[in-house]
PDB file of C-alpha atoms in Angstrom:
ATOM      1  CA  MET A   1      11.117 -12.905   0.912  1.00 49.00           C
ATOM      2  CA  SER A   2      13.752 -12.815   3.470  1.00 60.00           C
ATOM      3  CA  LYS A   3      12.884  -9.745   5.751  1.00 80.00           C
ATOM      4  CA  VAL A   4      14.680  -7.009   5.232  1.00 89.00           C
ATOM      5  CA  VAL A   5      16.976  -5.564   8.015  1.00 92.00           C
ATOM      6  CA  LEU A   6      17.842  -2.101   8.346  1.00 94.00           C
ATOM      7  CA  ALA A   7      20.852  -0.519  10.809  1.00 94.00           C
ATOM      8  CA  ALA A   8      20.099   2.547  12.890  1.00 96.00           C
ATOM      9  CA  ARG A   9      21.320   4.416  15.594  1.00 94.00           C
ATOM     10  CA  GLY A  10      19.494   6.003  18.210  1.00 93.00           C
ATOM     11  CA  ARG A  11      19.079   9.959  18.250  1.00 89.00           C
ATOM     12  CA  GLU A  12      19.475  12.388  21.180  1.00 81.00           C
ATOM     13  CA  GLY A  13      18.962  15.565  19.390  1.00 73.00           C
ATOM     14  CA  LYS A  14      16.243  17.159  17.859  1.00 76.00           C
ATOM     15  CA  GLY A  15      14.289  19.737  16.311  1.00 78.00           C
ATOM     16  CA  SER A  16      14.766  21.036  12.387  1.00 83.00           C
ATOM     17  CA  GLY A  17      18.419  22.292  13.282  1.00 86.00           C
ATOM     18  CA  GLU A  18      19.606  18.751  14.172  1.00 87.00           C
ATOM     19  CA  ALA A  19      17.841  17.073  11.453  1.00 89.00           C
ATOM     20  CA  ARG A  20      19.506  18.985   8.769  1.00 90.00           C
ATOM     21  CA  ARG A  21      22.910  18.377  10.507  1.00 92.00           C
ATOM     22  CA  THR A  22      21.903  14.384  10.179  1.00 93.00           C
ATOM     23  CA  ARG A  23      21.005  14.723   6.178  1.00 93.00           C
ATOM     24  CA  ARG A  24      24.145  16.302   5.806  1.00 93.00           C
ATOM     25  CA  ALA A  25      26.039  13.420   7.057  1.00 94.00           C
ATOM     26  CA  GLY A  26      24.011  11.370   4.947  1.00 94.00           C
ATOM     27  CA  ARG A  27      21.374   9.855   7.251  1.00 95.00           C
ATOM     28  CA  ILE A  28      18.088  10.002   7.506  1.00 96.00           C
ATOM     29  CA  PRO A  29      16.245  10.787  10.837  1.00 96.00           C
ATOM     30  CA  GLY A  30      13.174   8.965  11.960  1.00 95.00           C
ATOM     31  CA  VAL A  31      10.972   7.515  14.659  1.00 95.00           C
ATOM     32  CA  ILE A  32       9.433   4.028  15.972  1.00 95.00           C
ATOM     33  CA  TYR A  33       6.556   4.837  17.062  1.00 93.00           C
ATOM     34  CA  GLY A  34       5.033   1.825  19.928  1.00 87.00           C
ATOM     35  CA  ARG A  35       1.922  -0.169  19.941  1.00 74.00           C
ATOM     36  CA  SER A  36       2.179   1.677  23.566  1.00 72.00           C
ATOM     37  CA  GLY A  37       2.698   4.974  22.680  1.00 74.00           C
ATOM     38  CA  LYS A  38       6.515   5.090  23.114  1.00 85.00           C
ATOM     39  CA  ALA A  39       8.543   6.650  20.628  1.00 91.00           C
ATOM     40  CA  ILE A  40      12.523   5.856  19.659  1.00 93.00           C
ATOM     41  CA  SER A  41      14.191   8.830  17.544  1.00 94.00           C
ATOM     42  CA  LEU A  42      16.780   7.244  15.528  1.00 95.00           C
ATOM     43  CA  ASP A  43      18.629   8.030  12.284  1.00 96.00           C
ATOM     44  CA  LEU A  44      19.391   5.582   9.155  1.00 96.00           C
ATOM     45  CA  ASP A  45      21.988   5.802   6.081  1.00 96.00           C
ATOM     46  CA  ALA A  46      20.454   7.183   3.315  1.00 95.00           C
ATOM     47  CA  LEU A  47      21.718   5.598   0.788  1.00 94.00           C
ATOM     48  CA  GLU A  48      20.628   1.777   2.407  1.00 93.00           C
ATOM     49  CA  PHE A  49      17.355   2.849   3.358  1.00 94.00           C
ATOM     50  CA  THR A  50      16.388   4.530   0.050  1.00 92.00           C
ATOM     51  CA  ASN A  51      17.328   1.299  -1.602  1.00 91.00           C
ATOM     52  CA  SER A  52      15.561  -0.817   0.454  1.00 89.00           C
ATOM     53  CA  VAL A  53      12.044   0.713   0.658  1.00 86.00           C
ATOM     54  CA  LYS A  54      12.226   0.206  -3.263  1.00 85.00           C
ATOM     55  CA  ASN A  55      11.478  -3.548  -2.486  1.00 80.00           C
ATOM     56  CA  ILE A  56       9.198  -3.297   0.017  1.00 85.00           C
ATOM     57  CA  SER A  57       5.302  -2.753   0.215  1.00 84.00           C
ATOM     58  CA  GLU A  58       3.369  -0.620   2.762  1.00 82.00           C
ATOM     59  CA  SER A  59       2.766  -3.921   4.389  1.00 88.00           C
ATOM     60  CA  THR A  60       6.245  -5.217   4.552  1.00 91.00           C
ATOM     61  CA  ILE A  61       7.215  -5.945   7.962  1.00 92.00           C
ATOM     62  CA  VAL A  62      11.223  -4.736   8.315  1.00 94.00           C
ATOM     63  CA  LYS A  63      14.148  -5.515  10.973  1.00 94.00           C
ATOM     64  CA  VAL A  64      15.020  -2.577  12.589  1.00 95.00           C
ATOM     65  CA  ASP A  65      18.305  -2.531  14.171  1.00 96.00           C
ATOM     66  CA  VAL A  66      18.650   0.482  17.167  1.00 95.00           C
ATOM     67  CA  ASP A  67      22.183  -0.066  18.939  1.00 93.00           C
ATOM     68  CA  GLY A  68      21.805  -3.584  18.943  1.00 91.00           C
ATOM     69  CA  LYS A  69      18.404  -3.751  19.840  1.00 93.00           C
ATOM     70  CA  SER A  70      15.700  -5.187  16.848  1.00 93.00           C
ATOM     71  CA  TYR A  71      12.057  -3.747  16.041  1.00 93.00           C
ATOM     72  CA  ASP A  72       9.603  -5.137  13.966  1.00 93.00           C
ATOM     73  CA  ALA A  73       8.214  -2.356  12.452  1.00 94.00           C
ATOM     74  CA  PHE A  74       6.338  -1.223   8.980  1.00 92.00           C
ATOM     75  CA  VAL A  75       7.310   1.951   7.333  1.00 92.00           C
ATOM     76  CA  LYS A  76       3.994   3.965   8.191  1.00 90.00           C
ATOM     77  CA  ASP A  77       5.082   7.129   6.361  1.00 91.00           C
ATOM     78  CA  THR A  78       8.165   8.798   4.328  1.00 93.00           C
ATOM     79  CA  GLN A  79       8.388  12.334   3.722  1.00 94.00           C
ATOM     80  CA  ARG A  80      10.097  13.538   0.901  1.00 93.00           C
ATOM     81  CA  ASN A  81      11.831  16.678  -0.499  1.00 92.00           C
ATOM     82  CA  ILE A  82       9.177  17.864  -2.800  1.00 92.00           C
ATOM     83  CA  LEU A  83      12.113  19.284  -5.390  1.00 91.00           C
ATOM     84  CA  ASP A  84      14.252  16.394  -5.527  1.00 91.00           C
ATOM     85  CA  GLY A  85      12.452  13.462  -3.838  1.00 89.00           C
ATOM     86  CA  LYS A  86      14.964  13.160  -1.291  1.00 91.00           C
ATOM     87  CA  ILE A  87      13.959  11.340   1.594  1.00 94.00           C
ATOM     88  CA  LEU A  88      13.824  13.352   4.599  1.00 95.00           C
ATOM     89  CA  HIS A  89      12.213  11.763   7.205  1.00 95.00           C
ATOM     90  CA  VAL A  90      11.033   8.414   7.861  1.00 95.00           C
ATOM     91  CA  ASP A  91       8.120   7.026  10.719  1.00 95.00           C
ATOM     92  CA  PHE A  92       7.934   3.340  11.411  1.00 95.00           C
ATOM     93  CA  TYR A  93       5.062   1.549  13.540  1.00 93.00           C
ATOM     94  CA  GLU A  94       6.218  -1.537  15.609  1.00 94.00           C
ATOM     95  CA  VAL A  95       4.549  -4.646  15.528  1.00 93.00           C
ATOM     96  CA  GLU A  96       4.550  -7.086  18.616  1.00 88.00           C
ATOM     97  CA  SER A  97       5.130 -10.716  17.908  1.00 84.00           C
ATOM     98  CA  GLY A  98       2.145 -12.636  18.716  1.00 87.00           C
ATOM     99  CA  VAL A  99      -0.239 -10.082  18.692  1.00 90.00           C
ATOM    100  CA  LEU A 100      -3.012  -9.720  16.340  1.00 93.00           C
ATOM    101  CA  LEU A 101      -2.692  -6.906  13.420  1.00 92.00           C
ATOM    102  CA  ARG A 102      -4.779  -4.634  11.445  1.00 92.00           C
ATOM    103  CA  ALA A 103      -2.870  -3.815   7.952  1.00 92.00           C
ATOM    104  CA  ARG A 104      -3.902  -2.808   4.300  1.00 93.00           C
ATOM    105  CA  VAL A 105      -2.783  -4.645   2.266  1.00 95.00           C
ATOM    106  CA  SER A 106      -2.189  -3.828  -2.009  1.00 95.00           C
ATOM    107  CA  ILE A 107      -3.837  -6.411  -4.659  1.00 97.00           C
ATOM    108  CA  HIS A 108      -2.142  -6.910  -8.022  1.00 96.00           C
ATOM    109  CA  LEU A 109      -3.630  -8.298 -10.593  1.00 97.00           C
ATOM    110  CA  LYS A 110      -2.229 -11.190 -12.859  1.00 97.00           C
ATOM    111  CA  GLY A 111      -3.215 -13.006 -16.148  1.00 96.00           C
ATOM    112  CA  ASN A 112      -4.740 -11.557 -19.289  1.00 96.00           C
ATOM    113  CA  PRO A 113      -9.118 -11.766 -19.133  1.00 96.00           C
ATOM    114  CA  VAL A 114     -10.348 -14.029 -21.732  1.00 96.00           C
ATOM    115  CA  GLY A 115     -12.923 -10.813 -21.981  1.00 95.00           C
ATOM    116  CA  VAL A 116     -10.206  -8.552 -22.981  1.00 96.00           C
ATOM    117  CA  ARG A 117      -9.090 -10.796 -25.862  1.00 93.00           C
ATOM    118  CA  GLU A 118     -13.301 -10.619 -26.885  1.00 93.00           C
ATOM    119  CA  GLY A 119     -13.288  -6.780 -26.869  1.00 92.00           C
ATOM    120  CA  GLY A 120     -13.714  -5.856 -23.658  1.00 95.00           C
ATOM    121  CA  VAL A 121     -11.948  -3.638 -20.759  1.00 96.00           C
ATOM    122  CA  LEU A 122     -10.394  -4.655 -17.894  1.00 97.00           C
ATOM    123  CA  GLU A 123     -11.317  -2.293 -14.833  1.00 97.00           C
ATOM    124  CA  HIS A 124      -9.597  -2.567 -11.130  1.00 97.00           C
ATOM    125  CA  PRO A 125     -11.413  -0.325  -8.621  1.00 97.00           C
ATOM    126  CA  LEU A 126      -9.887  -1.578  -5.398  1.00 97.00           C
ATOM    127  CA  HIS A 127      -6.461  -1.437  -4.743  1.00 97.00           C
ATOM    128  CA  GLU A 128      -6.245  -2.857  -1.380  1.00 96.00           C
ATOM    129  CA  ILE A 129      -8.337  -4.224   0.967  1.00 97.00           C
ATOM    130  CA  GLU A 130      -7.618  -4.340   5.033  1.00 96.00           C
ATOM    131  CA  VAL A 131      -6.583  -7.672   6.709  1.00 96.00           C
ATOM    132  CA  GLU A 132      -6.392  -9.167  10.659  1.00 96.00           C
ATOM    133  CA  CYS A 133      -3.561 -11.588  11.415  1.00 95.00           C
ATOM    134  CA  MET A 134      -0.729 -12.370  13.309  1.00 94.00           C
ATOM    135  CA  PRO A 135       2.334 -10.794  12.129  1.00 91.00           C
ATOM    136  CA  ALA A 136       4.114 -13.835  10.712  1.00 89.00           C
ATOM    137  CA  ASP A 137       0.930 -14.276   8.382  1.00 93.00           C
ATOM    138  CA  LEU A 138       0.740 -10.925   6.896  1.00 93.00           C
ATOM    139  CA  PRO A 139       1.166 -11.136   3.216  1.00 92.00           C
ATOM    140  CA  GLU A 140       3.204  -8.430   1.645  1.00 89.00           C
ATOM    141  CA  ARG A 141       0.751  -8.251  -1.010  1.00 92.00           C
ATOM    142  CA  ILE A 142      -2.451 -10.119  -2.514  1.00 96.00           C
ATOM    143  CA  PHE A 143      -2.861 -11.637  -6.203  1.00 96.00           C
ATOM    144  CA  ALA A 144      -5.791 -11.728  -7.912  1.00 97.00           C
ATOM    145  CA  ASP A 145      -6.059 -13.798 -11.035  1.00 97.00           C
ATOM    146  CA  VAL A 146      -8.066 -12.728 -13.727  1.00 97.00           C
ATOM    147  CA  SER A 147      -7.617 -14.992 -16.543  1.00 97.00           C
ATOM    148  CA  ASP A 148     -10.882 -16.047 -16.341  1.00 96.00           C
ATOM    149  CA  LEU A 149     -12.744 -13.392 -16.210  1.00 97.00           C
ATOM    150  CA  GLY A 150     -15.228 -13.219 -19.636  1.00 96.00           C
ATOM    151  CA  LEU A 151     -17.085 -10.160 -20.623  1.00 95.00           C
ATOM    152  CA  ASN A 152     -19.327  -8.609 -17.684  1.00 94.00           C
ATOM    153  CA  GLN A 153     -17.878 -10.687 -15.400  1.00 96.00           C
ATOM    154  CA  ALA A 154     -16.183  -9.546 -11.828  1.00 97.00           C
ATOM    155  CA  ILE A 155     -14.054 -10.540  -8.792  1.00 98.00           C
ATOM    156  CA  HIS A 156     -15.444  -9.548  -5.481  1.00 98.00           C
ATOM    157  CA  VAL A 157     -12.665  -9.562  -2.159  1.00 98.00           C
ATOM    158  CA  ARG A 158     -15.246 -12.504  -1.091  1.00 97.00           C
ATOM    159  CA  ASP A 159     -13.913 -14.677  -3.845  1.00 97.00           C
ATOM    160  CA  LEU A 160      -9.840 -13.888  -3.212  1.00 97.00           C
ATOM    161  CA  GLN A 161      -8.065 -16.863  -2.468  1.00 93.00           C
ATOM    162  CA  LEU A 162      -6.121 -15.998   1.198  1.00 95.00           C
ATOM    163  CA  SER A 163      -4.641 -18.147   4.052  1.00 94.00           C
ATOM    164  CA  LYS A 164      -7.238 -19.579   6.612  1.00 94.00           C
ATOM    165  CA  ALA A 165      -5.110 -17.842   9.246  1.00 96.00           C
ATOM    166  CA  ILE A 166      -5.562 -13.949   7.502  1.00 97.00           C
ATOM    167  CA  ARG A 167      -9.133 -12.763   8.494  1.00 97.00           C
ATOM    168  CA  ILE A 168     -10.544 -10.097   5.454  1.00 97.00           C
ATOM    169  CA  MET A 169     -11.744  -6.812   7.477  1.00 97.00           C
ATOM    170  CA  SER A 170     -12.835  -5.075   4.198  1.00 97.00           C
ATOM    171  CA  ASN A 171     -16.614  -5.236   2.930  1.00 97.00           C
ATOM    172  CA  PRO A 172     -16.801  -8.801   0.753  1.00 97.00           C
ATOM    173  CA  ASP A 173     -18.869  -7.040  -1.604  1.00 98.00           C
ATOM    174  CA  GLN A 174     -16.618  -4.585  -3.075  1.00 98.00           C
ATOM    175  CA  MET A 175     -15.764  -5.167  -6.488  1.00 98.00           C
ATOM    176  CA  VAL A 176     -12.071  -6.130  -7.244  1.00 98.00           C
ATOM    177  CA  ALA A 177     -11.407  -6.390 -10.950  1.00 98.00           C
ATOM    178  CA  GLN A 178     -14.235  -6.688 -14.141  1.00 97.00           C
ATOM    179  CA  VAL A 179     -14.773  -7.047 -17.277  1.00 97.00           C
ATOM    180  CA  LYS A 180     -16.534  -4.592 -19.194  1.00 95.00           C
ATOM    181  CA  LEU A 181     -17.737  -4.059 -22.918  1.00 89.00           C
ATOM    182  CA  ALA A 182     -15.670  -1.128 -24.646  1.00 79.00           C
ATOM    183  CA  ARG A 183     -18.426  -0.290 -26.754  1.00 66.00           C
ATOM    184  CA  GLU A 184     -20.827   0.097 -23.783  1.00 52.00           C
ATOM    185  CA  GLU A 185     -18.963   3.293 -22.377  1.00 48.00           C
ATOM    186  CA  LYS A 186     -18.879   4.206 -26.010  1.00 46.00           C
ATOM    187  CA  SER A 187     -21.971   4.453 -26.495  1.00 47.00           C
ATOM    188  CA  GLU A 188     -22.808   6.498 -23.130  1.00 51.00           C
ATOM    189  CA  ALA A 189     -21.521   9.909 -24.806  1.00 52.00           C
ATOM    190  CA  PRO A 190     -23.899  10.090 -28.006  1.00 54.00           C
ATOM    191  CA  ALA A 191     -26.810   9.419 -25.265  1.00 53.00           C
ATOM    192  CA  GLU A 192     -26.089  12.503 -23.418  1.00 56.00           C
ATOM    193  CA  ALA A 193     -25.909  14.441 -26.234  1.00 52.00           C
ATOM    194  CA  GLU A 194     -29.462  13.504 -27.299  1.00 56.00           C
ATOM    195  CA  ALA A 195     -30.553  14.004 -23.747  1.00 53.00           C
ATOM    196  CA  ALA A 196     -28.725  17.780 -24.023  1.00 54.00           C
ATOM    197  CA  GLU A 197     -30.163  18.516 -27.272  1.00 59.00           C
ATOM    198  CA  ALA A 198     -33.657  17.541 -26.273  1.00 54.00           C
ATOM    199  CA  GLU A 199     -33.626  19.673 -23.452  1.00 57.00           C
ATOM    200  CA  ALA A 200     -32.146  22.476 -25.243  1.00 52.00           C
ATOM    201  CA  PRO A 201     -35.265  23.492 -27.268  1.00 52.00           C
ATOM    202  CA  ALA A 202     -37.660  23.174 -23.738  1.00 50.00           C
ATOM    203  CA  ALA A 203     -35.497  25.560 -22.303  1.00 48.00           C
ATOM    204  CA  ALA A 204     -36.061  28.048 -25.258  1.00 50.00           C
ATOM    205  CA  GLY A 205     -39.241  27.895 -25.209  1.00 50.00           C
ATOM    206  CA  ALA A 206     -39.330  28.681 -21.212  1.00 44.00           C
TER     207      ALA A 206
END
């Protein structure tokens, strides 16, 4: 996937009044935070950014062009209007080329597990992991193939197939996905009900 390029303008004015004027002009105020702590205020075309952000994940590195100077960065946070969902402000975090970075990458399951076709239920308890790598090696998302999962089988973090250039920082024993028997989950309710009935007479006689 080609890198998303966002055209921005440097912004000198600060405060809520200036931010409102920026939004009325069809632009979104934002900030790029550098690794050294330096912050660059900017604003972006609202329509362009809203359309671009639909196609990126939290681990996507975008190129932000501020008055002709380019920065590689993550979209770290977007503030939205709770009523209409419009983006009010965006925070970027600068990424330095050649410097190791840590990021959380989402996990997406693919395939139809064998165990599901046999009556099981697919569970997906872990949706992202933390990795460390060079910016150029950072994946936008990680895919886990669950096609061969049978009943009572699972995929753990240690089973994920990643490039040797990527170091997984999350616990390797964490479960990413598993197929469980549906009837095992249903049988828990009657068992709990029987236990409650057994306790009721004892409580009454106490």
